[in-house]
Coordinates of C-alpha atoms in Angstrom, one line a residue:
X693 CA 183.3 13.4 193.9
X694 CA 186.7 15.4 194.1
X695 CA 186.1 18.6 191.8
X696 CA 188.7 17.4 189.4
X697 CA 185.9 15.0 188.3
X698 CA 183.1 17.4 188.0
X699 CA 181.7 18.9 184.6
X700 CA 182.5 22.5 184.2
X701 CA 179.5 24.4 183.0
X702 CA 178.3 27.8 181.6
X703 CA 175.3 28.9 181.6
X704 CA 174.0 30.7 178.9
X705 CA 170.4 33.0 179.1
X706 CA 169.4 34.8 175.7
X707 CA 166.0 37.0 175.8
X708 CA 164.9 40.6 175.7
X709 CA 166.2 41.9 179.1
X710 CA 163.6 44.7 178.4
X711 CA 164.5 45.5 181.3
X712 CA 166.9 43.0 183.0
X713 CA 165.3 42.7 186.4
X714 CA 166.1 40.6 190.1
X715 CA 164.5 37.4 188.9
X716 CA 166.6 37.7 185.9
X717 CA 169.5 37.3 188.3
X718 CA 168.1 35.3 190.7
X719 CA 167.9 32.5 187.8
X720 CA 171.5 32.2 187.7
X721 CA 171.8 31.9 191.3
X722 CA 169.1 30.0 191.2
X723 CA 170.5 27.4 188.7
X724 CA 174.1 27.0 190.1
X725 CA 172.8 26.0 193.9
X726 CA 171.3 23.4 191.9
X727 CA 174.1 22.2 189.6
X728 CA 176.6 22.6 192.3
X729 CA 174.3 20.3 194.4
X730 CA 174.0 17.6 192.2
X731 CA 177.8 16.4 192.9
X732 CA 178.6 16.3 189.5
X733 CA 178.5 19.7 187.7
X734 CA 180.7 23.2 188.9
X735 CA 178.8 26.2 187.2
X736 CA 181.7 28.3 186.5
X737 CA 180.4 31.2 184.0
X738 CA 177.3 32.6 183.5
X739 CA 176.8 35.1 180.3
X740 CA 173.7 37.2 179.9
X741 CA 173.1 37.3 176.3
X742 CA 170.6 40.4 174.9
X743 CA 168.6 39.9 171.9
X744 CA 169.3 42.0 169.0
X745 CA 166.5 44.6 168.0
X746 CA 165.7 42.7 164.6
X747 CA 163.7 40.5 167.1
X748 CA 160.8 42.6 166.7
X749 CA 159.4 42.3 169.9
X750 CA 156.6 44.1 171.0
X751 CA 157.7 47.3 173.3
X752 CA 161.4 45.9 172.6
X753 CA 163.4 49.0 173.6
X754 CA 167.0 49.8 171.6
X755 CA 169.4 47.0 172.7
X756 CA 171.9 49.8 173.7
X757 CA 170.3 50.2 176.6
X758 CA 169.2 47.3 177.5
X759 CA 173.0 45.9 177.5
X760 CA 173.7 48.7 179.1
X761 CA 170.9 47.9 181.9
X762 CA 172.8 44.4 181.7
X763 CA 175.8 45.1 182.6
X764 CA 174.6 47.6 185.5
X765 CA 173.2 45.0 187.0
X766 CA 176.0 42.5 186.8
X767 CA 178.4 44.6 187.6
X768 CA 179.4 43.2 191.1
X769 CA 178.5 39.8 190.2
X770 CA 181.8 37.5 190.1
X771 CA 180.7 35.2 187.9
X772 CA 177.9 36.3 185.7
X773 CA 178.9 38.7 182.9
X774 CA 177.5 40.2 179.7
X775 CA 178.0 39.1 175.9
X776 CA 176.9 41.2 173.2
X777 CA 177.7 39.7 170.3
X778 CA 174.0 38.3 169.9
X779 CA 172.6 42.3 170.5
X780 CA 175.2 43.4 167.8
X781 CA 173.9 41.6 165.0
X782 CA 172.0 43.0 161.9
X783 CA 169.4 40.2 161.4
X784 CA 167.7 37.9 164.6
X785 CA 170.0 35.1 165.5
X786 CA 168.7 31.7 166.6
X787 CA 169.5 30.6 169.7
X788 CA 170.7 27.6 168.3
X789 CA 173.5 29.7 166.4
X790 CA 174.0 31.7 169.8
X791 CA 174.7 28.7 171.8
X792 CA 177.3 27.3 169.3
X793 CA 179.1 30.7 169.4
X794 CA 179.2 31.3 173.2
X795 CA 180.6 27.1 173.1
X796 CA 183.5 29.2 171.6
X797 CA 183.2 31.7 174.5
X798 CA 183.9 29.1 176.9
X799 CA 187.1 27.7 175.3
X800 CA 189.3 30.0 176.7
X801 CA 188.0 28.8 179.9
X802 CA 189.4 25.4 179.3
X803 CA 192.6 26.7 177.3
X804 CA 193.2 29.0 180.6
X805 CA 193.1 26.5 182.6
X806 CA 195.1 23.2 180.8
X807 CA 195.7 22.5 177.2
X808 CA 194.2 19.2 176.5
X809 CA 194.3 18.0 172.7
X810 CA 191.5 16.3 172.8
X811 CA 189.1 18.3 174.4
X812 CA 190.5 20.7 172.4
X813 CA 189.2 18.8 169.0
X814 CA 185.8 18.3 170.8
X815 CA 185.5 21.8 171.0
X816 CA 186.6 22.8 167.5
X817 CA 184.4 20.4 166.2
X818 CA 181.1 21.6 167.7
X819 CA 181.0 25.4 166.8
X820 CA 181.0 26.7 163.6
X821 CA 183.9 29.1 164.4
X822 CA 186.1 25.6 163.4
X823 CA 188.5 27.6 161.2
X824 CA 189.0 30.8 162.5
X825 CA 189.4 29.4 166.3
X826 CA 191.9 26.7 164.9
X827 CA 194.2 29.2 163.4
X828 CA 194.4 31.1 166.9
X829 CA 194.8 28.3 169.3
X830 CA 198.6 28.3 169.4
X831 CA 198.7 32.4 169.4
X832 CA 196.5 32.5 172.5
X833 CA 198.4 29.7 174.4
X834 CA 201.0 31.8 174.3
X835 CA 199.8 35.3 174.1
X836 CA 196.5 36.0 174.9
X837 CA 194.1 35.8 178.2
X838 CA 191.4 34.9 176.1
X839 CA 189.1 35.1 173.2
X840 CA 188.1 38.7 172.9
X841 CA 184.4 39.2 171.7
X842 CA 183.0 42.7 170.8
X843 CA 181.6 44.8 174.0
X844 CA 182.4 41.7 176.4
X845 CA 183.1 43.0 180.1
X846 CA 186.4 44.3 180.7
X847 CA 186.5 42.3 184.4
X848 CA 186.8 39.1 182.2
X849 CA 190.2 40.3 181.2
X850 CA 191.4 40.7 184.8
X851 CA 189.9 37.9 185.8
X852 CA 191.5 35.6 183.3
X853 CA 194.7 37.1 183.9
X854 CA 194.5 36.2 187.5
X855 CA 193.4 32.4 186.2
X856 CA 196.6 32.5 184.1
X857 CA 198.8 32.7 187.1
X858 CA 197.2 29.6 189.1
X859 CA 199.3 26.1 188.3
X860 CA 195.5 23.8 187.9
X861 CA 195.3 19.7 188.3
X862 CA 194.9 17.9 184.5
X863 CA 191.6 17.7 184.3
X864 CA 189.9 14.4 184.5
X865 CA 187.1 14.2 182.8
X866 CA 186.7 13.5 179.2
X867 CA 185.1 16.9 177.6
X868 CA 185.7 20.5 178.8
X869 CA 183.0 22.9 179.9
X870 CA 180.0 22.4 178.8
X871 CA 177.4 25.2 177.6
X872 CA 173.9 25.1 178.9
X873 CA 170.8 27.2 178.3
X874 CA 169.4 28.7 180.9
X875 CA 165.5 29.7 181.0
X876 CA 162.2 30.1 182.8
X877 CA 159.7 27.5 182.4
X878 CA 157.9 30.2 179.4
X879 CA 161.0 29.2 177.4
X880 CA 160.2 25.7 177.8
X881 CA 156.5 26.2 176.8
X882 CA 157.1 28.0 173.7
X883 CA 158.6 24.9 172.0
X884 CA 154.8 23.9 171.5
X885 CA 154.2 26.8 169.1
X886 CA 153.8 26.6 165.5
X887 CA 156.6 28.1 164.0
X888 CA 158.4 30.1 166.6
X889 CA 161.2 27.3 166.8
X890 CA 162.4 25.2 164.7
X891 CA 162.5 21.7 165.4
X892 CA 165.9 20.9 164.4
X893 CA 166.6 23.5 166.7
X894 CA 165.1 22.2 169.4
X895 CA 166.7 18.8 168.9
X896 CA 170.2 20.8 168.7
X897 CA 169.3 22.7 171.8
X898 CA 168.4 19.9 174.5
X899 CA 170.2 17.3 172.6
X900 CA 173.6 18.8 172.3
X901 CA 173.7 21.4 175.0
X902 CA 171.1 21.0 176.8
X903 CA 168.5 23.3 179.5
X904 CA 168.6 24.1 183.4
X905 CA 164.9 25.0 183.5
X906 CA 164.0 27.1 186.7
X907 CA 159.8 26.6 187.3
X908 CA 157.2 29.0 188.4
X909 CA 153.8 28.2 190.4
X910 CA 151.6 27.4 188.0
X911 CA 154.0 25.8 185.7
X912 CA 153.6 22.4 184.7
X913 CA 157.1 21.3 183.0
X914 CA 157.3 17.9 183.5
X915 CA 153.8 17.7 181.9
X916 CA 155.1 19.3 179.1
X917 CA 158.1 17.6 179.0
X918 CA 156.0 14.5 178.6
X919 CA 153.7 15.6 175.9
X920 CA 156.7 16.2 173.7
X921 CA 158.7 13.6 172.0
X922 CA 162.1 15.1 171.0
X923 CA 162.3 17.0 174.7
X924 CA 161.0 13.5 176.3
X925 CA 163.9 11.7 174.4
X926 CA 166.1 14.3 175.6
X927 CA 164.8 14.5 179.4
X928 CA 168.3 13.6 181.2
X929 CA 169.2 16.7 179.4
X930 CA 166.7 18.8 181.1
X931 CA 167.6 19.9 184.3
X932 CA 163.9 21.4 186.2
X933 CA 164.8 23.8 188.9
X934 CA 162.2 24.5 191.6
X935 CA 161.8 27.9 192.5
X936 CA 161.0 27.5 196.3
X937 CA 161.0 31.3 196.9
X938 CA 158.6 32.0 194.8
X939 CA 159.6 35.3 192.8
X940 CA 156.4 36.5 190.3
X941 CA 158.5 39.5 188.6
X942 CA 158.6 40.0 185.3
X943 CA 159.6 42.5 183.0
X944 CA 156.4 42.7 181.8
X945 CA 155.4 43.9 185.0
X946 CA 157.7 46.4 185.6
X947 CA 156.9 48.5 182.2
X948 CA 153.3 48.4 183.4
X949 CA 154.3 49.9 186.5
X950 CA 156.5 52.2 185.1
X951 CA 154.1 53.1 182.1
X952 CA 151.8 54.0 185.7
X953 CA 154.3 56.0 187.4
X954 CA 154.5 53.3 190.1
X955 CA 157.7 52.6 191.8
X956 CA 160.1 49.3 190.8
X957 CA 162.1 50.0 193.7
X958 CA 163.6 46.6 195.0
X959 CA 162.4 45.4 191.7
X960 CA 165.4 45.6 189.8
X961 CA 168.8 46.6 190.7
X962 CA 169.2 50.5 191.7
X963 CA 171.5 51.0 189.3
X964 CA 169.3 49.9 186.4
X965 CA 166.6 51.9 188.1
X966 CA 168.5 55.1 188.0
X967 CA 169.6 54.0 184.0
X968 CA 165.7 53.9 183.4
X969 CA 164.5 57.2 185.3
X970 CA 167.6 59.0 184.0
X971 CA 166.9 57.9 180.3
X972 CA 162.8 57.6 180.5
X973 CA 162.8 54.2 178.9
X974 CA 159.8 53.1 179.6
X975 CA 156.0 54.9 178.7
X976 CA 153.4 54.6 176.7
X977 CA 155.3 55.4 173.5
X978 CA 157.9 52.3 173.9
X979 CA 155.2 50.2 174.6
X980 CA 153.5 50.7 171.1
X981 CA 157.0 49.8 169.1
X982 CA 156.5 46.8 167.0
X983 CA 152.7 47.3 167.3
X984 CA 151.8 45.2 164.5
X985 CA 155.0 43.7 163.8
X986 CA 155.3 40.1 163.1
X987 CA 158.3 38.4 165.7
X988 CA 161.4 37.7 163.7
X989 CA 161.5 34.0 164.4
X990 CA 157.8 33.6 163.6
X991 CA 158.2 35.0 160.3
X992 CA 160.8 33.4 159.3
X993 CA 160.3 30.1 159.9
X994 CA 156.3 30.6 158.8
X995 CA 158.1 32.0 155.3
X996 CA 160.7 29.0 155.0
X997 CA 157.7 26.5 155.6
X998 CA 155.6 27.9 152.8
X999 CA 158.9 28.1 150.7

């Protein structure tokens, strides 16, 4: 299949980062080998998306630095970046809402590279950024390298820039890049529990964007897949991506061994480790934040239930 005919896609993780770590990165990698290898997809963008701290999670550190830590640890990368506009917000977003927004994000992609009408109206018709991106379609044909978001890496600049200057083939297929959540089987999982999603947000999720799912030993996603209608319904939109190199870090672990004075060398990237040790993120003290604390999602969707 010439590459003309292939689906662009960007893949989009959102989660607490707390801190960003080598398997975080490895998921990407991870996740394009795959995509790319199927003969029909070209993973062209991948964004990191923080959570905000209205999250409420347990030991959940200040998003500052954890975008920070982020963008440390992408910052050679060539084609994952950062996006704060989820850590900036006042109240917890839905991932839902974040997914439509990044669909935005990956329009000026698809403007940078040919203006197509139609795909254009596809687009515009999916996010609920419909008015204000409509009234800045023609100004950034003509003007601007992209859609600029709040805190979004300044290589993306230079980089579209560049992808300005190169003459591209009309594109042949029917739609434009495509957005795709990204996650670790956990993600998957925690569909099944009451109230932490909800379930039209599920169906928006693997129905209209859909989920490159990157498994763990131990982790039985298929199974789950099958126990669950709406995400068995939605199955061709579920990409499951074996981890063969098996990779058992977690963030979780590396505040333990932190909290333990133990050594995450190798662990995560040096320059997040020298962000943590510089700073003193993690201890005992940032462990206990939240304590008690019901998660965001949890209690909101247990209060709109009872409403």
């Amino acid at each position: 299949m010439e590459s003309s005919e292939k689906t662009d896609v960007v893949l989009l993780a959102c989660g607490s980062f707390n801190p960003i770590t080598n398997m975080h990165l490895r998921l990407f990698e991870l996740a394009k080998d795959y995509m790319n290898g199927t003969g029909k997809y070209r993973v062209i963008k991948g964004i990191i998306s923080p959570v905000g701290d209205a999250y409420k999670k347990k030991g959940l550190i200040s998003a500052h630095h954890r975008v920070i830590m982020a963008e440390l640890a992408t910052k050679n990368s060539e084609w994952v970046e950062v996006d704060t506009w989820e850590s900036l917000q006042k109240d917890w977003v839905e991932t839902a809402k974040v997914l439509s927004t990044q669909n935005i994000y990956s329009v000026k992609l698809l403007l940078n590279a040919s203006c197509v009408a139609g795909t254009l109206r596809h687009f515009l018709s999916t996010s609920h950024h419909q008015e204000k991106l409509g009234a800045r379609v023609c100004d950034h044909q003509q003007d601007s390298p992209g859609l600029e978001r709040p805190g979004r890496k300044r290589k993306w600049t230079e980089q579209s820039q560049e992808f300005n200057q190169k003459k591209f083939p009309e594109p042949k297929t029917k739609d434009g890049p495509k957005i795709k959540l990204l996650c670790g089987a956990d993600i998957l999982e925690s569909f099944g529990v009451p109230n932490l999603w909800k379930s039209e947000d599920i169906t928006k999720i693997v129905g209209d964007y859909g989920l490159i799912c990157v498994t763990r030993a131990g982790n039985d996603a298929q199974k789950f897949i099958y126990e669950s209608d709406v995400l068995w319904k939605h199955q061709n939109n579920i990409h499951l991506v074996n981890e063969w190199i098996t990779n058992d870090i977690s963030s979780t672990k590396i505040r333990r061994a932190l909290r333990r004075g133990q050594s995450i060398r190798y662990l995560v990237p040096d320059l997040v480790r020298e962000y943590i040790e510089k700073h003193n993120l993690y201890n005992s003290e940032t462990e206990e934040r939240n304590v008690g604390v019901i998660l965001a999602p949890l209690q909101r969707n247990t209060a709109n239930a009872n409403s």
